[in-house]
């Protein structure tokens, strides 16, 4: 053990950090980013907003990001299929540097030493890693062989573990499967703790959002991000919708002035053009469906996708396929599930490059 290892918290020793490779290759389809960059007009508007804010950078930003939270509440009310319910307000929304920071704040406030969180694997590895980082115990529950979850199995797993925090992910990364609301309702009824539904990919999904279930469910939290559908991963903006009491609780653990004035201004400029940003969602879904069809035609096992990525299996050696694709300039994700890989839907030409390479490899 090195000197630093001996100083490190014992529960962190020997663990591996989150680390999708950031390689400079022509076709990058490994982190579920939106392949369509913001338009030059939007980039100019973000620049103008940043210039405005720069004139006041001697001051701390709005600690509560109230204007941005109001914009996010308006976006959710207009887009999440919840318009029949009362409109969401800024008091029900919290925003941070990516939804990962939101998840960390949730576990800092509601998890921690002596408590545990439960998730249904395979799922987003950061749920487990953020639990580790906040000294929250982790209970891995299992999905069915086809990666689906049914209400009874979910309720049973939750009741058996009685966790402080339950994670559901819909659409789920890396399987791309989405949940029907009856699963979320069953999970809520089964838990005494906080139920966090990670909806990072909601805009790509055909299923209704859990946001429609918030009313009357004070322990339900729905997390969202601008990193995927909004094509805004580089800006680091994630948020949640929940009961105002949850938002209040997070004030105890958030760092003061956590979200920079530049980030707040950039996010508001982008949200003002949310319709334009979301136009690319339809184009991405076309490529996603194309990937599903063409990989099936190659004889691979492909999970139906409600997200902007596809999980495909039936590979004798997934690591070798990953390497051969990289050799052809195509980076996909090795999700460490034997026989499976995950690919993000790219632009039409990126997707073609991936499919041509896969066709080569299958011959
Ligand atoms: C990409 C992703 C996130 C997003 O993280 P940000 O910190 O908002 O970029 C959250 N949850 C899941 C399941 C994801 O795949």
PDB file of C-alpha atoms in Angstrom, residues 100-332:
ATOM      1  CA  UNK A 100     -24.609  13.854 -11.065  1.00  0.00           C
ATOM      2  CA  UNK A 101     -24.253  16.714  -8.605  1.00  0.00           C
ATOM      3  CA  UNK A 102     -27.995  16.546  -7.984  1.00  0.00           C
ATOM      4  CA  UNK A 103     -27.677  12.812  -7.225  1.00  0.00           C
ATOM      5  CA  UNK A 104     -24.744  13.484  -4.926  1.00  0.00           C
ATOM      6  CA  UNK A 105     -26.657  16.145  -3.017  1.00  0.00           C
ATOM      7  CA  UNK A 106     -29.607  13.748  -2.665  1.00  0.00           C
ATOM      8  CA  UNK A 107     -27.377  11.069  -1.159  1.00  0.00           C
ATOM      9  CA  UNK A 108     -25.557  13.572   1.053  1.00  0.00           C
ATOM     10  CA  UNK A 109     -28.900  14.654   2.490  1.00  0.00           C
ATOM     11  CA  UNK A 110     -30.866  11.384   2.498  1.00  0.00           C
ATOM     12  CA  UNK A 111     -28.172   8.683   2.470  1.00  0.00           C
ATOM     13  CA  UNK A 112     -24.852   8.633   4.329  1.00  0.00           C
ATOM     14  CA  UNK A 113     -23.192   6.398   6.919  1.00  0.00           C
ATOM     15  CA  UNK A 114     -25.452   3.683   8.322  1.00  0.00           C
ATOM     16  CA  UNK A 115     -27.950   4.036   5.478  1.00  0.00           C
ATOM     17  CA  UNK A 116     -28.214   2.295   2.159  1.00  0.00           C
ATOM     18  CA  UNK A 117     -29.445   2.936  -1.354  1.00  0.00           C
ATOM     19  CA  UNK A 118     -30.856   0.345  -3.726  1.00  0.00           C
ATOM     20  CA  UNK A 119     -30.677   0.193  -7.520  1.00  0.00           C
ATOM     21  CA  UNK A 120     -31.671  -2.363 -10.156  1.00  0.00           C
ATOM     22  CA  UNK A 121     -28.603  -3.502 -12.092  1.00  0.00           C
ATOM     23  CA  UNK A 122     -27.359  -3.234 -14.720  1.00  0.00           C
ATOM     24  CA  UNK A 123     -27.959   0.501 -14.453  1.00  0.00           C
ATOM     25  CA  UNK A 124     -26.067   3.775 -14.396  1.00  0.00           C
ATOM     26  CA  UNK A 125     -22.837   3.026 -12.533  1.00  0.00           C
ATOM     27  CA  UNK A 126     -22.738   6.520 -11.008  1.00  0.00           C
ATOM     28  CA  UNK A 127     -25.651   5.650  -8.726  1.00  0.00           C
ATOM     29  CA  UNK A 128     -23.427   3.084  -7.020  1.00  0.00           C
ATOM     30  CA  UNK A 129     -20.311   5.271  -7.189  1.00  0.00           C
ATOM     31  CA  UNK A 130     -22.038   8.301  -5.670  1.00  0.00           C
ATOM     32  CA  UNK A 131     -23.357   6.036  -2.926  1.00  0.00           C
ATOM     33  CA  UNK A 132     -19.760   4.942  -2.315  1.00  0.00           C
ATOM     34  CA  UNK A 133     -18.503   8.540  -2.275  1.00  0.00           C
ATOM     35  CA  UNK A 134     -21.134   9.584   0.276  1.00  0.00           C
ATOM     36  CA  UNK A 135     -20.552   6.500   2.481  1.00  0.00           C
ATOM     37  CA  UNK A 136     -24.024   5.233   1.669  1.00  0.00           C
ATOM     38  CA  UNK A 137     -24.313   1.441   1.532  1.00  0.00           C
ATOM     39  CA  UNK A 138     -25.285  -0.051  -1.840  1.00  0.00           C
ATOM     40  CA  UNK A 139     -27.829  -2.817  -2.397  1.00  0.00           C
ATOM     41  CA  UNK A 140     -27.781  -4.190  -5.953  1.00  0.00           C
ATOM     42  CA  UNK A 141     -31.164  -5.612  -6.959  1.00  0.00           C
ATOM     43  CA  UNK A 142     -31.574  -7.523 -10.215  1.00  0.00           C
ATOM     44  CA  UNK A 143     -33.541  -7.048 -13.411  1.00  0.00           C
ATOM     45  CA  UNK A 144     -35.244  -9.811 -15.384  1.00  0.00           C
ATOM     46  CA  UNK A 145     -33.118 -11.521 -18.086  1.00  0.00           C
ATOM     47  CA  UNK A 146     -34.570  -9.151 -20.721  1.00  0.00           C
ATOM     48  CA  UNK A 147     -33.639  -6.200 -18.418  1.00  0.00           C
ATOM     49  CA  UNK A 148     -37.258  -5.258 -17.707  1.00  0.00           C
ATOM     50  CA  UNK A 149     -38.703  -4.634 -14.242  1.00  0.00           C
ATOM     51  CA  UNK A 150     -42.138  -5.667 -13.101  1.00  0.00           C
ATOM     52  CA  UNK A 151     -44.072  -3.980 -10.291  1.00  0.00           C
ATOM     53  CA  UNK A 152     -44.218  -7.013  -7.994  1.00  0.00           C
ATOM     54  CA  UNK A 153     -40.513  -7.839  -8.252  1.00  0.00           C
ATOM     55  CA  UNK A 154     -39.601  -4.193  -7.656  1.00  0.00           C
ATOM     56  CA  UNK A 155     -41.843  -3.933  -4.600  1.00  0.00           C
ATOM     57  CA  UNK A 156     -40.457  -7.175  -3.195  1.00  0.00           C
ATOM     58  CA  UNK A 157     -36.807  -6.120  -3.596  1.00  0.00           C
ATOM     59  CA  UNK A 158     -37.495  -2.765  -1.963  1.00  0.00           C
ATOM     60  CA  UNK A 159     -39.412  -4.239   0.974  1.00  0.00           C
ATOM     61  CA  UNK A 160     -36.672  -6.797   1.614  1.00  0.00           C
ATOM     62  CA  UNK A 161     -33.920  -4.143   1.804  1.00  0.00           C
ATOM     63  CA  UNK A 162     -35.897  -1.196   3.233  1.00  0.00           C
ATOM     64  CA  UNK A 163     -33.391   1.340   1.804  1.00  0.00           C
ATOM     65  CA  UNK A 164     -33.215   5.048   2.600  1.00  0.00           C
ATOM     66  CA  UNK A 165     -33.023   5.812  -1.127  1.00  0.00           C
ATOM     67  CA  UNK A 166     -34.266   3.815  -4.129  1.00  0.00           C
ATOM     68  CA  UNK A 167     -32.981   4.522  -7.629  1.00  0.00           C
ATOM     69  CA  UNK A 168     -34.997   3.767 -10.727  1.00  0.00           C
ATOM     70  CA  UNK A 169     -33.650   4.838 -14.084  1.00  0.00           C
ATOM     71  CA  UNK A 170     -36.063   5.357 -16.975  1.00  0.00           C
ATOM     72  CA  UNK A 171     -35.045   5.024 -19.744  1.00  0.00           C
ATOM     73  CA  UNK A 172     -32.343   2.952 -18.094  1.00  0.00           C
ATOM     74  CA  UNK A 173     -28.695   3.351 -18.976  1.00  0.00           C
ATOM     75  CA  UNK A 174     -27.210   1.056 -20.373  1.00  0.00           C
ATOM     76  CA  UNK A 175     -30.206  -1.118 -21.311  1.00  0.00           C
ATOM     77  CA  UNK A 176     -32.306   1.667 -22.964  1.00  0.00           C
ATOM     78  CA  UNK A 177     -35.470   0.181 -21.452  1.00  0.00           C
ATOM     79  CA  UNK A 178     -38.075   2.565 -20.017  1.00  0.00           C
ATOM     80  CA  UNK A 179     -40.512   1.939 -17.186  1.00  0.00           C
ATOM     81  CA  UNK A 180     -44.274   2.151 -17.261  1.00  0.00           C
ATOM     82  CA  UNK A 181     -45.713   4.317 -14.512  1.00  0.00           C
ATOM     83  CA  UNK A 182     -47.176   1.306 -12.679  1.00  0.00           C
ATOM     84  CA  UNK A 183     -43.622   0.198 -11.785  1.00  0.00           C
ATOM     85  CA  UNK A 184     -42.853   3.623 -10.335  1.00  0.00           C
ATOM     86  CA  UNK A 185     -46.131   3.680  -8.411  1.00  0.00           C
ATOM     87  CA  UNK A 186     -45.384   0.209  -7.005  1.00  0.00           C
ATOM     88  CA  UNK A 187     -41.869   1.267  -5.976  1.00  0.00           C
ATOM     89  CA  UNK A 188     -43.225   4.363  -4.250  1.00  0.00           C
ATOM     90  CA  UNK A 189     -45.836   2.366  -2.372  1.00  0.00           C
ATOM     91  CA  UNK A 190     -43.213  -0.194  -1.294  1.00  0.00           C
ATOM     92  CA  UNK A 191     -40.586   2.183   0.066  1.00  0.00           C
ATOM     93  CA  UNK A 192     -40.479   4.242   3.236  1.00  0.00           C
ATOM     94  CA  UNK A 193     -37.504   6.140   1.827  1.00  0.00           C
ATOM     95  CA  UNK A 194     -36.891   8.535  -1.023  1.00  0.00           C
ATOM     96  CA  UNK A 195     -37.631   7.273  -4.555  1.00  0.00           C
ATOM     97  CA  UNK A 196     -35.342   8.853  -7.157  1.00  0.00           C
ATOM     98  CA  UNK A 197     -36.316   8.345 -10.800  1.00  0.00           C
ATOM     99  CA  UNK A 198     -33.381   9.245 -13.054  1.00  0.00           C
ATOM    100  CA  UNK A 199     -34.905  10.525 -16.301  1.00  0.00           C
ATOM    101  CA  UNK A 200     -31.712  11.668 -18.035  1.00  0.00           C
ATOM    102  CA  UNK A 201     -33.099  10.372 -21.358  1.00  0.00           C
ATOM    103  CA  UNK A 202     -36.785  11.255 -20.909  1.00  0.00           C
ATOM    104  CA  UNK A 203     -37.010  13.434 -24.014  1.00  0.00           C
ATOM    105  CA  UNK A 204     -36.184  10.436 -26.216  1.00  0.00           C
ATOM    106  CA  UNK A 205     -38.786   8.181 -24.590  1.00  0.00           C
ATOM    107  CA  UNK A 206     -42.306   7.310 -25.687  1.00  0.00           C
ATOM    108  CA  UNK A 207     -43.372   6.601 -22.070  1.00  0.00           C
ATOM    109  CA  UNK A 208     -44.944   9.222 -19.800  1.00  0.00           C
ATOM    110  CA  UNK A 209     -42.670  11.011 -17.313  1.00  0.00           C
ATOM    111  CA  UNK A 210     -42.742  10.277 -13.585  1.00  0.00           C
ATOM    112  CA  UNK A 211     -43.157  14.032 -13.148  1.00  0.00           C
ATOM    113  CA  UNK A 212     -46.868  13.412 -13.664  1.00  0.00           C
ATOM    114  CA  UNK A 213     -46.820  11.367 -10.426  1.00  0.00           C
ATOM    115  CA  UNK A 214     -45.294  14.064  -8.189  1.00  0.00           C
ATOM    116  CA  UNK A 215     -48.565  15.444  -6.911  1.00  0.00           C
ATOM    117  CA  UNK A 216     -49.351  13.780  -3.555  1.00  0.00           C
ATOM    118  CA  UNK A 217     -46.021  11.900  -3.494  1.00  0.00           C
ATOM    119  CA  UNK A 218     -43.630  13.998  -1.369  1.00  0.00           C
ATOM    120  CA  UNK A 219     -40.917  11.285  -1.329  1.00  0.00           C
ATOM    121  CA  UNK A 220     -40.697  11.087  -5.147  1.00  0.00           C
ATOM    122  CA  UNK A 221     -37.816  12.879  -6.912  1.00  0.00           C
ATOM    123  CA  UNK A 222     -37.370  13.035 -10.687  1.00  0.00           C
ATOM    124  CA  UNK A 223     -33.911  13.994 -11.952  1.00  0.00           C
ATOM    125  CA  UNK A 224     -33.243  15.418 -15.408  1.00  0.00           C
ATOM    126  CA  UNK A 225     -30.281  16.814 -17.310  1.00  0.00           C
ATOM    127  CA  UNK A 226     -29.493  19.201 -20.134  1.00  0.00           C
ATOM    128  CA  UNK A 227     -26.556  16.942 -21.116  1.00  0.00           C
ATOM    129  CA  UNK A 228     -28.402  14.605 -23.484  1.00  0.00           C
ATOM    130  CA  UNK A 229     -31.496  15.774 -25.407  1.00  0.00           C
ATOM    131  CA  UNK A 230     -30.532  19.436 -24.927  1.00  0.00           C
ATOM    132  CA  UNK A 231     -27.091  18.978 -26.491  1.00  0.00           C
ATOM    133  CA  UNK A 232     -25.581  20.866 -23.548  1.00  0.00           C
ATOM    134  CA  UNK A 233     -23.266  18.322 -21.883  1.00  0.00           C
ATOM    135  CA  UNK A 234     -20.300  20.701 -21.853  1.00  0.00           C
ATOM    136  CA  UNK A 235     -22.178  23.300 -19.809  1.00  0.00           C
ATOM    137  CA  UNK A 236     -22.936  20.909 -16.896  1.00  0.00           C
ATOM    138  CA  UNK A 237     -26.560  21.543 -16.008  1.00  0.00           C
ATOM    139  CA  UNK A 238     -28.748  18.973 -14.253  1.00  0.00           C
ATOM    140  CA  UNK A 239     -31.916  19.443 -12.243  1.00  0.00           C
ATOM    141  CA  UNK A 240     -34.707  17.759 -10.343  1.00  0.00           C
ATOM    142  CA  UNK A 241     -38.417  18.130  -9.788  1.00  0.00           C
ATOM    143  CA  UNK A 242     -39.781  17.187  -6.375  1.00  0.00           C
ATOM    144  CA  UNK A 243     -41.740  18.404  -3.402  1.00  0.00           C
ATOM    145  CA  UNK A 244     -40.487  21.821  -2.183  1.00  0.00           C
ATOM    146  CA  UNK A 245     -39.512  20.163   1.127  1.00  0.00           C
ATOM    147  CA  UNK A 246     -36.958  18.017  -0.745  1.00  0.00           C
ATOM    148  CA  UNK A 247     -35.510  21.131  -2.363  1.00  0.00           C
ATOM    149  CA  UNK A 248     -35.320  22.797   1.066  1.00  0.00           C
ATOM    150  CA  UNK A 249     -33.498  19.791   2.521  1.00  0.00           C
ATOM    151  CA  UNK A 250     -30.833  19.961  -0.189  1.00  0.00           C
ATOM    152  CA  UNK A 251     -29.941  23.484   0.904  1.00  0.00           C
ATOM    153  CA  UNK A 252     -28.247  21.875   3.917  1.00  0.00           C
ATOM    154  CA  UNK A 253     -25.669  20.088   1.773  1.00  0.00           C
ATOM    155  CA  UNK A 254     -25.242  22.192  -1.373  1.00  0.00           C
ATOM    156  CA  UNK A 255     -22.117  24.316  -1.473  1.00  0.00           C
ATOM    157  CA  UNK A 256     -22.840  28.047  -1.367  1.00  0.00           C
ATOM    158  CA  UNK A 257     -22.890  29.573  -4.877  1.00  0.00           C
ATOM    159  CA  UNK A 258     -22.421  26.095  -6.392  1.00  0.00           C
ATOM    160  CA  UNK A 259     -23.723  27.069  -9.837  1.00  0.00           C
ATOM    161  CA  UNK A 260     -21.661  29.762 -11.528  1.00  0.00           C
ATOM    162  CA  UNK A 261     -23.265  32.891 -12.943  1.00  0.00           C
ATOM    163  CA  UNK A 262     -21.898  31.889 -16.359  1.00  0.00           C
ATOM    164  CA  UNK A 263     -23.570  28.486 -16.184  1.00  0.00           C
ATOM    165  CA  UNK A 264     -26.873  29.987 -15.078  1.00  0.00           C
ATOM    166  CA  UNK A 265     -26.823  32.524 -17.891  1.00  0.00           C
ATOM    167  CA  UNK A 266     -25.844  29.960 -20.524  1.00  0.00           C
ATOM    168  CA  UNK A 267     -28.574  27.579 -19.425  1.00  0.00           C
ATOM    169  CA  UNK A 268     -31.211  30.318 -19.524  1.00  0.00           C
ATOM    170  CA  UNK A 269     -30.131  31.332 -23.027  1.00  0.00           C
ATOM    171  CA  UNK A 270     -30.393  27.700 -24.151  1.00  0.00           C
ATOM    172  CA  UNK A 271     -33.782  27.161 -22.512  1.00  0.00           C
ATOM    173  CA  UNK A 272     -35.131  30.228 -24.312  1.00  0.00           C
ATOM    174  CA  UNK A 273     -34.563  28.183 -27.465  1.00  0.00           C
ATOM    175  CA  UNK A 274     -35.597  24.798 -26.117  1.00  0.00           C
ATOM    176  CA  UNK A 275     -37.813  24.092 -29.128  1.00  0.00           C
ATOM    177  CA  UNK A 276     -34.877  24.513 -31.470  1.00  0.00           C
ATOM    178  CA  UNK A 277     -32.574  22.418 -29.281  1.00  0.00           C
ATOM    179  CA  UNK A 278     -35.087  19.613 -29.063  1.00  0.00           C
ATOM    180  CA  UNK A 279     -35.544  19.482 -32.836  1.00  0.00           C
ATOM    181  CA  UNK A 280     -32.525  17.209 -33.020  1.00  0.00           C
ATOM    182  CA  UNK A 281     -34.274  14.671 -30.762  1.00  0.00           C
ATOM    183  CA  UNK A 282     -36.405  13.418 -33.654  1.00  0.00           C
ATOM    184  CA  UNK A 283     -33.352  13.082 -35.915  1.00  0.00           C
ATOM    185  CA  UNK A 284     -31.520  11.135 -33.211  1.00  0.00           C
ATOM    186  CA  UNK A 285     -34.501   8.798 -32.738  1.00  0.00           C
ATOM    187  CA  UNK A 286     -34.490   8.023 -36.476  1.00  0.00           C
ATOM    188  CA  UNK A 287     -30.838   6.940 -36.221  1.00  0.00           C
ATOM    189  CA  UNK A 288     -31.548   4.976 -33.039  1.00  0.00           C
ATOM    190  CA  UNK A 289     -34.319   3.001 -34.736  1.00  0.00           C
ATOM    191  CA  UNK A 290     -32.077   2.437 -37.723  1.00  0.00           C
ATOM    192  CA  UNK A 291     -29.378   0.977 -35.459  1.00  0.00           C
ATOM    193  CA  UNK A 292     -31.900  -1.380 -33.846  1.00  0.00           C
ATOM    194  CA  UNK A 293     -33.194  -2.618 -37.222  1.00  0.00           C
ATOM    195  CA  UNK A 294     -29.822  -2.995 -38.906  1.00  0.00           C
ATOM    196  CA  UNK A 295     -28.096  -4.731 -35.989  1.00  0.00           C
ATOM    197  CA  UNK A 296     -31.015  -7.181 -35.794  1.00  0.00           C
ATOM    198  CA  UNK A 297     -30.639  -7.829 -39.509  1.00  0.00           C
ATOM    199  CA  UNK A 298     -27.005  -8.735 -38.768  1.00  0.00           C
ATOM    200  CA  UNK A 299     -28.272 -11.401 -36.391  1.00  0.00           C
ATOM    201  CA  UNK A 300     -27.372  -9.635 -33.155  1.00  0.00           C
ATOM    202  CA  UNK A 301     -29.542  -9.472 -30.040  1.00  0.00           C
ATOM    203  CA  UNK A 302     -30.821  -5.908 -29.692  1.00  0.00           C
ATOM    204  CA  UNK A 303     -32.867  -4.462 -26.846  1.00  0.00           C
ATOM    205  CA  UNK A 304     -35.738  -2.146 -27.861  1.00  0.00           C
ATOM    206  CA  UNK A 305     -34.615   1.403 -27.097  1.00  0.00           C
ATOM    207  CA  UNK A 306     -36.530   4.320 -25.595  1.00  0.00           C
ATOM    208  CA  UNK A 307     -33.335   6.409 -25.350  1.00  0.00           C
ATOM    209  CA  UNK A 308     -30.633   7.811 -27.656  1.00  0.00           C
ATOM    210  CA  UNK A 309     -28.482   4.685 -27.443  1.00  0.00           C
ATOM    211  CA  UNK A 310     -28.796   0.977 -28.131  1.00  0.00           C
ATOM    212  CA  UNK A 311     -27.605  -2.052 -26.173  1.00  0.00           C
ATOM    213  CA  UNK A 312     -26.676  -4.957 -28.411  1.00  0.00           C
ATOM    214  CA  UNK A 313     -25.498  -8.444 -27.569  1.00  0.00           C
ATOM    215  CA  UNK A 314     -24.719 -11.875 -28.896  1.00  0.00           C
ATOM    216  CA  UNK A 315     -21.064 -10.894 -29.271  1.00  0.00           C
ATOM    217  CA  UNK A 316     -18.660 -13.774 -28.589  1.00  0.00           C
ATOM    218  CA  UNK A 317     -16.036 -11.305 -27.289  1.00  0.00           C
ATOM    219  CA  UNK A 318     -17.404  -7.816 -26.666  1.00  0.00           C
ATOM    220  CA  UNK A 319     -14.003  -6.364 -25.721  1.00  0.00           C
ATOM    221  CA  UNK A 320     -12.550  -7.589 -29.013  1.00  0.00           C
ATOM    222  CA  UNK A 321     -15.450  -6.088 -31.001  1.00  0.00           C
ATOM    223  CA  UNK A 322     -14.964  -2.807 -29.097  1.00  0.00           C
ATOM    224  CA  UNK A 323     -11.283  -2.823 -30.079  1.00  0.00           C
ATOM    225  CA  UNK A 324     -11.989  -3.654 -33.729  1.00  0.00           C
ATOM    226  CA  UNK A 325     -14.535  -0.848 -33.955  1.00  0.00           C
ATOM    227  CA  UNK A 326     -11.996   1.554 -32.460  1.00  0.00           C
ATOM    228  CA  UNK A 327      -9.498   0.411 -35.066  1.00  0.00           C
ATOM    229  CA  UNK A 328     -12.057   1.561 -37.671  1.00  0.00           C
ATOM    230  CA  UNK A 329     -12.361   4.952 -35.929  1.00  0.00           C
ATOM    231  CA  UNK A 330     -15.616   4.196 -34.100  1.00  0.00           C
ATOM    232  CA  UNK A 331     -15.714   4.492 -30.309  1.00  0.00           C
ATOM    233  CA  UNK A 332     -18.598   2.701 -28.560  1.00  0.00           C
TER     234      UNK A 332
END
